[in-house]
Amino acid sequence: MSTVTRSASASPCMALNGIIDASLFPLKSTSDVVNLFRRALTSAIEPDLTLLSIVVGYIELSLTTGEAAQAAQAAQAALGGSNEIIMGNSVPFPVVTHELIAGLYKKFQTILSVVDKPKPHRQATREIIKKVSDVIWNSLIRSSYKDRAHLQNLYSYLSGNKLDCFGVALATTAGCQLLGYRDVRLAISEDHAWVVFGQKHVESIEVTWHGKGSEDKRGQDISAGIESGSWLYLGGLAVICERGMEVAAICVALNISLSANSDCVEVAELQQQLLWLLYDLGHLKRYPMALGLLGELEEINRTHRSITCEQLFREAIESSRNYYHNHHVYPHIFQGNYYNRLLKYREAFAAWANAADVIRLYTYQCRDDEEIYKELLDIANELIPYVMKTESSGHSARSILRDAEVFANLLRFYDGICQWEEDSLTPILHIGWAKPLVTNITKFDYDIRSQVVIKLPEDVEAEQAAALEAKKKATAAATAAAVEASLHAEGHNNNNNTVVKKDEKSKSELPTTLADLTAACGEKILNPDFLLQGGGQPFADQKQQAVAEQTTSSELSHNNNNINNNNTNSSNNAEKEATTISNNGNNEANSNSNNNEQQQQQHKEAKVEEISQVELANNNQPTVVDDYDPFEIMLKRPVITLYSQKMKGLKDLLLAEKLNTHAISLQVTAQSVASRKVRGSGTDSRQPATISATITAIASTEGASIGGSATSAASADSFAPTRPKRTRRE
């Protein structure tokens, strides 16, 4: 294939007035197409969505349908029906001519000619956008109301009158741009698209359908979908595209598949290079889905020297957290599946648990959330069981089955799905979910499960309240100490020398005590031997301190006795000799008392120095380091908080030495009472659900799963009236 290189500083490639620069054509290679996009993105005129969509659509359909698809099917048949993905194509790169693109471009203008063009500085209205959508909708053939491959571009529409749901939204946005309504922008969630308009892009309108049905939502506002809590609308935090991001949406929509098990290399390379161009120009910074797709393409065929696919997955997650309050699920799924392919199962479980933390923000809607339901079901029933089966085949100390954090992430994953189910009119966790869940939990031994600290929201709130109260008390104590210190400082200036010395002594002791307490905070307080074996003192160095204090007190007692004897003898001698010189006797008694006090202080200091030398000698002796430090293990214990009502009820069952699998299965598949609650009735729509108390009774009975068929039948009958007939039949 020949390569044509063009300068990016040439004249603009389009003027949005129906005139296409013929010097840009023909396009004979991937580099020609990339240069065309570069001109459009770096020009002073905004990129023409119609032109770019027609170009890449023609290339995609030429390389993935017709002869190319037949060749892929033949290659698949030659492999004997193998499931291996084939990367290849026997069809040469199509030549994009000016006549072809200009003819289709003019056809699109003719279709939109029935819509009035705006007056200068006039913005679009809901009626105008609805009319553009009607024109496109009414020109589609009715069999295209299904999401099939290669129907998301304007070439498919202009050549065959076929579009999928995203294609209708893109065609409506491109049509408004072609008519001159520049305030109309494309809004994209993770499985849907609509249009926003207005000066600040706060008004929204549906222009297409979604899912398997062809319900006409066009003209409606999306506020109802946001209020329903559906994942489809991302809680109002969808990607609002600028023109460069709309070009990125065109590139993301490229479908590289030839058949179920074969991909087209040329289309994949074109998509990868276009996404890197948009990445370098900064148009993917607010587009998590595009970053994740680029990461997957780089994983298959790395083309960038400094940026890895793992970095791109992290950037997608950071984009979701920074710009959309972590309301996007797919970035975490991208990362988890990537780690799973690399056999980094610990990281994969953490990423999948993070995805469940996002999905818990929504309420399950059966028709709207079908795609994300399939993704999570595949993780729960296919990927995780396969990992468990692989890891349990051998006995290794580094296995994830010996990692309490992996078990905690597994619980967090299911907790998010259970909370997603709450307040939903349709249950999620049927028996097909419960069996793999029970199987996965039983893979972890009791000593691993018991290391996980499971908390409930009520416990966390109580701890936070206690911490806040302690902080208030500490602040009040510090304030009182500061006030007392200031009062002492004022007293020093007004009192006599004796009072000043007493105040100075108490003032000097206060900061010393605080300093000693601060220094003691970093010391080991509890004695490991006492905790593990029950012997010795409960606190570290307690015995040594007790011996030192006993020795010091005995020495001080002995010194005090000597001092008292000396004082008695000196006082008797003073009485015998004090007939004429009483003043001298008093001076001598004072001098003896001072000498005794000095001797006592010196002896005490010597004793303390001796004890410190003994401690220093003991510290210098070589000690045996024990790798199993119980305090370090306690600090490393994973802590999780369970928010869903179903997982809260499983807390005691999950940490039991012997798992009651029957009770766990019943608890997971039980239907929440709050699931039939009608929204907008004046009550809190996010009120926690309540589960039948029968499950708790079953869980509290040891061996309920063994020989307890009568109990199980009675339990099923007890909550059967609260479940629909279909669920009872299951």
mmCIF file with all atom_site columns, C-alpha atoms in Angstrom, residues 118-249:
data_model
loop_
_atom_site.group_PDB
_atom_site.id
_atom_site.type_symbol
_atom_site.label_atom_id
_atom_site.label_alt_id
_atom_site.label_comp_id
_atom_site.label_asym_id
_atom_site.label_entity_id
_atom_site.label_seq_id
_atom_site.pdbx_PDB_ins_code
_atom_site.Cartn_x
_atom_site.Cartn_y
_atom_site.Cartn_z
_atom_site.occupancy
_atom_site.B_iso_or_equiv
_atom_site.pdbx_formal_charge
_atom_site.auth_seq_id
_atom_site.auth_comp_id
_atom_site.auth_asym_id
_atom_site.auth_atom_id
_atom_site.pdbx_PDB_model_num
ATOM 1   C CA . PRO A 1 118 ? -31.006 29.075 12.247 1.00 0.00 ? 118 PRO A CA 1
ATOM 2   C CA . LYS A 1 119 ? -30.808 32.799 12.174 1.00 0.00 ? 119 LYS A CA 1
ATOM 3   C CA . PRO A 1 120 ? -27.506 34.399 13.264 1.00 0.00 ? 120 PRO A CA 1
ATOM 4   C CA . HIS A 1 121 ? -26.634 33.749 16.923 1.00 0.00 ? 121 HIS A CA 1
ATOM 5   C CA . ARG A 1 122 ? -29.711 31.591 17.436 1.00 0.00 ? 122 ARG A CA 1
ATOM 6   C CA . GLN A 1 123 ? -29.521 28.472 19.553 1.00 0.00 ? 123 GLN A CA 1
ATOM 7   C CA . ALA A 1 124 ? -31.308 25.189 19.003 1.00 0.00 ? 124 ALA A CA 1
ATOM 8   C CA . THR A 1 125 ? -34.611 24.403 20.653 1.00 0.00 ? 125 THR A CA 1
ATOM 9   C CA . ARG A 1 126 ? -36.194 21.132 21.651 1.00 0.00 ? 126 ARG A CA 1
ATOM 10  C CA . GLU A 1 127 ? -38.538 21.320 18.663 1.00 0.00 ? 127 GLU A CA 1
ATOM 11  C CA . ILE A 1 128 ? -35.677 21.805 16.177 1.00 0.00 ? 128 ILE A CA 1
ATOM 12  C CA . ILE A 1 129 ? -33.696 18.857 17.547 1.00 0.00 ? 129 ILE A CA 1
ATOM 13  C CA . LYS A 1 130 ? -36.824 16.701 17.600 1.00 0.00 ? 130 LYS A CA 1
ATOM 14  C CA . LYS A 1 131 ? -37.471 17.566 13.960 1.00 0.00 ? 131 LYS A CA 1
ATOM 15  C CA . VAL A 1 132 ? -33.930 16.608 12.914 1.00 0.00 ? 132 VAL A CA 1
ATOM 16  C CA . SER A 1 133 ? -34.307 13.357 14.800 1.00 0.00 ? 133 SER A CA 1
ATOM 17  C CA . ASP A 1 134 ? -37.678 12.717 13.104 1.00 0.00 ? 134 ASP A CA 1
ATOM 18  C CA . VAL A 1 135 ? -36.177 13.199 9.667  1.00 0.00 ? 135 VAL A CA 1
ATOM 19  C CA . ILE A 1 136 ? -33.440 10.664 10.347 1.00 0.00 ? 136 ILE A CA 1
ATOM 20  C CA . TRP A 1 137 ? -35.760 8.278  12.198 1.00 0.00 ? 137 TRP A CA 1
ATOM 21  C CA . ASN A 1 138 ? -38.380 8.197  9.441  1.00 0.00 ? 138 ASN A CA 1
ATOM 22  C CA . SER A 1 139 ? -35.798 7.486  6.747  1.00 0.00 ? 139 SER A CA 1
ATOM 23  C CA . LEU A 1 140 ? -34.509 4.316  8.451  1.00 0.00 ? 140 LEU A CA 1
ATOM 24  C CA . ILE A 1 141 ? -35.679 0.910  7.372  1.00 0.00 ? 141 ILE A CA 1
ATOM 25  C CA . ARG A 1 142 ? -37.583 -0.781 10.163 1.00 0.00 ? 142 ARG A CA 1
ATOM 26  C CA . SER A 1 143 ? -35.286 -3.814 10.361 1.00 0.00 ? 143 SER A CA 1
ATOM 27  C CA . SER A 1 144 ? -32.447 -1.596 11.589 1.00 0.00 ? 144 SER A CA 1
ATOM 28  C CA . TYR A 1 145 ? -34.009 -1.101 15.029 1.00 0.00 ? 145 TYR A CA 1
ATOM 29  C CA . LYS A 1 146 ? -31.513 -3.531 16.506 1.00 0.00 ? 146 LYS A CA 1
ATOM 30  C CA . ASP A 1 147 ? -27.962 -3.018 17.684 1.00 0.00 ? 147 ASP A CA 1
ATOM 31  C CA . ARG A 1 148 ? -25.952 -4.846 15.073 1.00 0.00 ? 148 ARG A CA 1
ATOM 32  C CA . ALA A 1 149 ? -22.321 -4.476 14.072 1.00 0.00 ? 149 ALA A CA 1
ATOM 33  C CA . HIS A 1 150 ? -21.127 -1.735 11.693 1.00 0.00 ? 150 HIS A CA 1
ATOM 34  C CA . LEU A 1 151 ? -24.301 0.394  11.859 1.00 0.00 ? 151 LEU A CA 1
ATOM 35  C CA . GLN A 1 152 ? -22.967 3.274  13.956 1.00 0.00 ? 152 GLN A CA 1
ATOM 36  C CA . ASN A 1 153 ? -21.660 5.619  11.236 1.00 0.00 ? 153 ASN A CA 1
ATOM 37  C CA . LEU A 1 154 ? -23.167 7.963  8.663  1.00 0.00 ? 154 LEU A CA 1
ATOM 38  C CA . TYR A 1 155 ? -21.889 5.893  5.756  1.00 0.00 ? 155 TYR A CA 1
ATOM 39  C CA . SER A 1 156 ? -24.147 3.040  6.859  1.00 0.00 ? 156 SER A CA 1
ATOM 40  C CA . TYR A 1 157 ? -27.055 5.482  7.007  1.00 0.00 ? 157 TYR A CA 1
ATOM 41  C CA . LEU A 1 158 ? -26.432 7.198  3.672  1.00 0.00 ? 158 LEU A CA 1
ATOM 42  C CA . SER A 1 159 ? -25.677 3.988  1.779  1.00 0.00 ? 159 SER A CA 1
ATOM 43  C CA . GLY A 1 160 ? -28.194 1.616  3.334  1.00 0.00 ? 160 GLY A CA 1
ATOM 44  C CA . ASN A 1 161 ? -30.531 3.623  5.596  1.00 0.00 ? 161 ASN A CA 1
ATOM 45  C CA . LYS A 1 162 ? -29.420 1.627  8.638  1.00 0.00 ? 162 LYS A CA 1
ATOM 46  C CA . LEU A 1 163 ? -28.313 2.944  12.028 1.00 0.00 ? 163 LEU A CA 1
ATOM 47  C CA . ASP A 1 164 ? -28.086 1.590  15.552 1.00 0.00 ? 164 ASP A CA 1
ATOM 48  C CA . CYS A 1 165 ? -29.080 3.598  18.623 1.00 0.00 ? 165 CYS A CA 1
ATOM 49  C CA . PHE A 1 166 ? -25.695 5.362  18.877 1.00 0.00 ? 166 PHE A CA 1
ATOM 50  C CA . GLY A 1 167 ? -25.732 6.050  15.139 1.00 0.00 ? 167 GLY A CA 1
ATOM 51  C CA . VAL A 1 168 ? -29.051 7.910  15.403 1.00 0.00 ? 168 VAL A CA 1
ATOM 52  C CA . ALA A 1 169 ? -27.696 10.137 18.189 1.00 0.00 ? 169 ALA A CA 1
ATOM 53  C CA . LEU A 1 170 ? -24.511 10.813 16.192 1.00 0.00 ? 170 LEU A CA 1
ATOM 54  C CA . ALA A 1 171 ? -26.462 11.566 13.008 1.00 0.00 ? 171 ALA A CA 1
ATOM 55  C CA . THR A 1 172 ? -28.726 13.980 14.903 1.00 0.00 ? 172 THR A CA 1
ATOM 56  C CA . THR A 1 173 ? -25.722 15.814 16.378 1.00 0.00 ? 173 THR A CA 1
ATOM 57  C CA . ALA A 1 174 ? -23.949 15.956 12.997 1.00 0.00 ? 174 ALA A CA 1
ATOM 58  C CA . GLY A 1 175 ? -27.149 17.154 11.314 1.00 0.00 ? 175 GLY A CA 1
ATOM 59  C CA . CYS A 1 176 ? -27.577 20.005 13.810 1.00 0.00 ? 176 CYS A CA 1
ATOM 60  C CA . GLN A 1 177 ? -23.944 20.977 13.244 1.00 0.00 ? 177 GLN A CA 1
ATOM 61  C CA . LEU A 1 178 ? -24.432 20.925 9.473  1.00 0.00 ? 178 LEU A CA 1
ATOM 62  C CA . LEU A 1 179 ? -27.502 23.151 9.794  1.00 0.00 ? 179 LEU A CA 1
ATOM 63  C CA . GLY A 1 180 ? -25.571 25.657 11.916 1.00 0.00 ? 180 GLY A CA 1
ATOM 64  C CA . TYR A 1 181 ? -26.795 24.878 15.448 1.00 0.00 ? 181 TYR A CA 1
ATOM 65  C CA . ARG A 1 182 ? -23.436 24.898 17.201 1.00 0.00 ? 182 ARG A CA 1
ATOM 66  C CA . ASP A 1 183 ? -24.747 24.537 20.764 1.00 0.00 ? 183 ASP A CA 1
ATOM 67  C CA . VAL A 1 184 ? -25.957 20.942 20.236 1.00 0.00 ? 184 VAL A CA 1
ATOM 68  C CA . ARG A 1 185 ? -23.584 18.393 21.780 1.00 0.00 ? 185 ARG A CA 1
ATOM 69  C CA . LEU A 1 186 ? -23.476 14.642 22.078 1.00 0.00 ? 186 LEU A CA 1
ATOM 70  C CA . ALA A 1 187 ? -23.837 13.104 25.561 1.00 0.00 ? 187 ALA A CA 1
ATOM 71  C CA . ILE A 1 188 ? -22.571 9.544  26.068 1.00 0.00 ? 188 ILE A CA 1
ATOM 72  C CA . SER A 1 189 ? -23.029 7.146  28.949 1.00 0.00 ? 189 SER A CA 1
ATOM 73  C CA . GLU A 1 190 ? -21.518 3.676  29.063 1.00 0.00 ? 190 GLU A CA 1
ATOM 74  C CA . ASP A 1 191 ? -24.354 2.154  27.000 1.00 0.00 ? 191 ASP A CA 1
ATOM 75  C CA . HIS A 1 192 ? -26.498 5.011  25.693 1.00 0.00 ? 192 HIS A CA 1
ATOM 76  C CA . ALA A 1 193 ? -26.324 8.379  23.941 1.00 0.00 ? 193 ALA A CA 1
ATOM 77  C CA . TRP A 1 194 ? -28.517 11.474 23.809 1.00 0.00 ? 194 TRP A CA 1
ATOM 78  C CA . VAL A 1 195 ? -28.187 15.175 23.032 1.00 0.00 ? 195 VAL A CA 1
ATOM 79  C CA . VAL A 1 196 ? -27.663 18.228 25.227 1.00 0.00 ? 196 VAL A CA 1
ATOM 80  C CA . PHE A 1 197 ? -28.155 21.804 24.096 1.00 0.00 ? 197 PHE A CA 1
ATOM 81  C CA . GLY A 1 198 ? -28.366 25.361 25.366 1.00 0.00 ? 198 GLY A CA 1
ATOM 82  C CA . GLN A 1 199 ? -25.763 27.872 26.337 1.00 0.00 ? 199 GLN A CA 1
ATOM 83  C CA . LYS A 1 200 ? -24.456 25.791 29.258 1.00 0.00 ? 200 LYS A CA 1
ATOM 84  C CA . HIS A 1 201 ? -25.518 22.400 27.846 1.00 0.00 ? 201 HIS A CA 1
ATOM 85  C CA . VAL A 1 202 ? -27.823 21.719 30.767 1.00 0.00 ? 202 VAL A CA 1
ATOM 86  C CA . GLU A 1 203 ? -30.933 20.873 28.729 1.00 0.00 ? 203 GLU A CA 1
ATOM 87  C CA . SER A 1 204 ? -31.195 17.322 27.434 1.00 0.00 ? 204 SER A CA 1
ATOM 88  C CA . ILE A 1 205 ? -33.358 15.432 24.947 1.00 0.00 ? 205 ILE A CA 1
ATOM 89  C CA . GLU A 1 206 ? -33.690 11.812 23.890 1.00 0.00 ? 206 GLU A CA 1
ATOM 90  C CA . VAL A 1 207 ? -33.142 11.299 20.149 1.00 0.00 ? 207 VAL A CA 1
ATOM 91  C CA . THR A 1 208 ? -32.888 7.501  19.874 1.00 0.00 ? 208 THR A CA 1
ATOM 92  C CA . TRP A 1 209 ? -33.964 4.231  21.421 1.00 0.00 ? 209 TRP A CA 1
ATOM 93  C CA . HIS A 1 210 ? -32.096 1.789  23.630 1.00 0.00 ? 210 HIS A CA 1
ATOM 94  C CA . GLY A 1 211 ? -31.888 -1.953 23.984 1.00 0.00 ? 211 GLY A CA 1
ATOM 95  C CA . LYS A 1 212 ? -33.851 -4.597 22.147 1.00 0.00 ? 212 LYS A CA 1
ATOM 96  C CA . GLY A 1 213 ? -37.095 -2.672 21.971 1.00 0.00 ? 213 GLY A CA 1
ATOM 97  C CA . SER A 1 214 ? -37.856 0.214  19.635 1.00 0.00 ? 214 SER A CA 1
ATOM 98  C CA . GLU A 1 215 ? -39.711 2.374  22.138 1.00 0.00 ? 215 GLU A CA 1
ATOM 99  C CA . ASP A 1 216 ? -39.802 5.906  20.922 1.00 0.00 ? 216 ASP A CA 1
ATOM 100 C CA . LYS A 1 217 ? -38.296 8.092  23.659 1.00 0.00 ? 217 LYS A CA 1
ATOM 101 C CA . ARG A 1 218 ? -37.416 10.886 21.282 1.00 0.00 ? 218 ARG A CA 1
ATOM 102 C CA . GLY A 1 219 ? -38.202 14.359 22.546 1.00 0.00 ? 219 GLY A CA 1
ATOM 103 C CA . GLN A 1 220 ? -38.250 13.383 26.214 1.00 0.00 ? 220 GLN A CA 1
ATOM 104 C CA . ASP A 1 221 ? -35.953 14.726 28.901 1.00 0.00 ? 221 ASP A CA 1
ATOM 105 C CA . ILE A 1 222 ? -33.547 12.318 30.584 1.00 0.00 ? 222 ILE A CA 1
ATOM 106 C CA . SER A 1 223 ? -34.406 13.512 34.106 1.00 0.00 ? 223 SER A CA 1
ATOM 107 C CA . ALA A 1 224 ? -36.820 10.610 34.565 1.00 0.00 ? 224 ALA A CA 1
ATOM 108 C CA . GLY A 1 225 ? -34.031 8.138  33.847 1.00 0.00 ? 225 GLY A CA 1
ATOM 109 C CA . ILE A 1 226 ? -31.709 9.872  36.276 1.00 0.00 ? 226 ILE A CA 1
ATOM 110 C CA . GLU A 1 227 ? -34.331 9.885  39.021 1.00 0.00 ? 227 GLU A CA 1
ATOM 111 C CA . SER A 1 228 ? -34.966 6.173  38.557 1.00 0.00 ? 228 SER A CA 1
ATOM 112 C CA . GLY A 1 229 ? -31.377 5.504  39.624 1.00 0.00 ? 229 GLY A CA 1
ATOM 113 C CA . SER A 1 230 ? -30.581 3.573  36.457 1.00 0.00 ? 230 SER A CA 1
ATOM 114 C CA . TRP A 1 231 ? -26.967 2.912  35.525 1.00 0.00 ? 231 TRP A CA 1
ATOM 115 C CA . LEU A 1 232 ? -27.889 3.759  31.925 1.00 0.00 ? 232 LEU A CA 1
ATOM 116 C CA . TYR A 1 233 ? -27.787 7.498  32.679 1.00 0.00 ? 233 TYR A CA 1
ATOM 117 C CA . LEU A 1 234 ? -24.876 7.389  35.173 1.00 0.00 ? 234 LEU A CA 1
ATOM 118 C CA . GLY A 1 235 ? -26.734 9.548  37.659 1.00 0.00 ? 235 GLY A CA 1
ATOM 119 C CA . GLY A 1 236 ? -26.483 12.563 35.349 1.00 0.00 ? 236 GLY A CA 1
ATOM 120 C CA . LEU A 1 237 ? -22.670 12.257 35.176 1.00 0.00 ? 237 LEU A CA 1
ATOM 121 C CA . ALA A 1 238 ? -22.335 11.169 31.552 1.00 0.00 ? 238 ALA A CA 1
ATOM 122 C CA . VAL A 1 239 ? -19.628 12.375 29.178 1.00 0.00 ? 239 VAL A CA 1
ATOM 123 C CA . ILE A 1 240 ? -20.681 15.723 27.684 1.00 0.00 ? 240 ILE A CA 1
ATOM 124 C CA . CYS A 1 241 ? -18.642 15.961 24.494 1.00 0.00 ? 241 CYS A CA 1
ATOM 125 C CA . GLU A 1 242 ? -16.917 18.895 22.946 1.00 0.00 ? 242 GLU A CA 1
ATOM 126 C CA . ARG A 1 243 ? -16.195 18.689 19.219 1.00 0.00 ? 243 ARG A CA 1
ATOM 127 C CA . GLY A 1 244 ? -12.894 16.889 19.738 1.00 0.00 ? 244 GLY A CA 1
ATOM 128 C CA . MET A 1 245 ? -14.551 14.385 22.070 1.00 0.00 ? 245 MET A CA 1
ATOM 129 C CA . GLU A 1 246 ? -17.301 13.827 19.496 1.00 0.00 ? 246 GLU A CA 1
ATOM 130 C CA . VAL A 1 247 ? -14.586 12.902 17.021 1.00 0.00 ? 247 VAL A CA 1
ATOM 131 C CA . ALA A 1 248 ? -13.245 10.530 19.686 1.00 0.00 ? 248 ALA A CA 1
ATOM 132 C CA . ALA A 1 249 ? -16.728 9.009  19.957 1.00 0.00 ? 249 ALA A CA 1
#
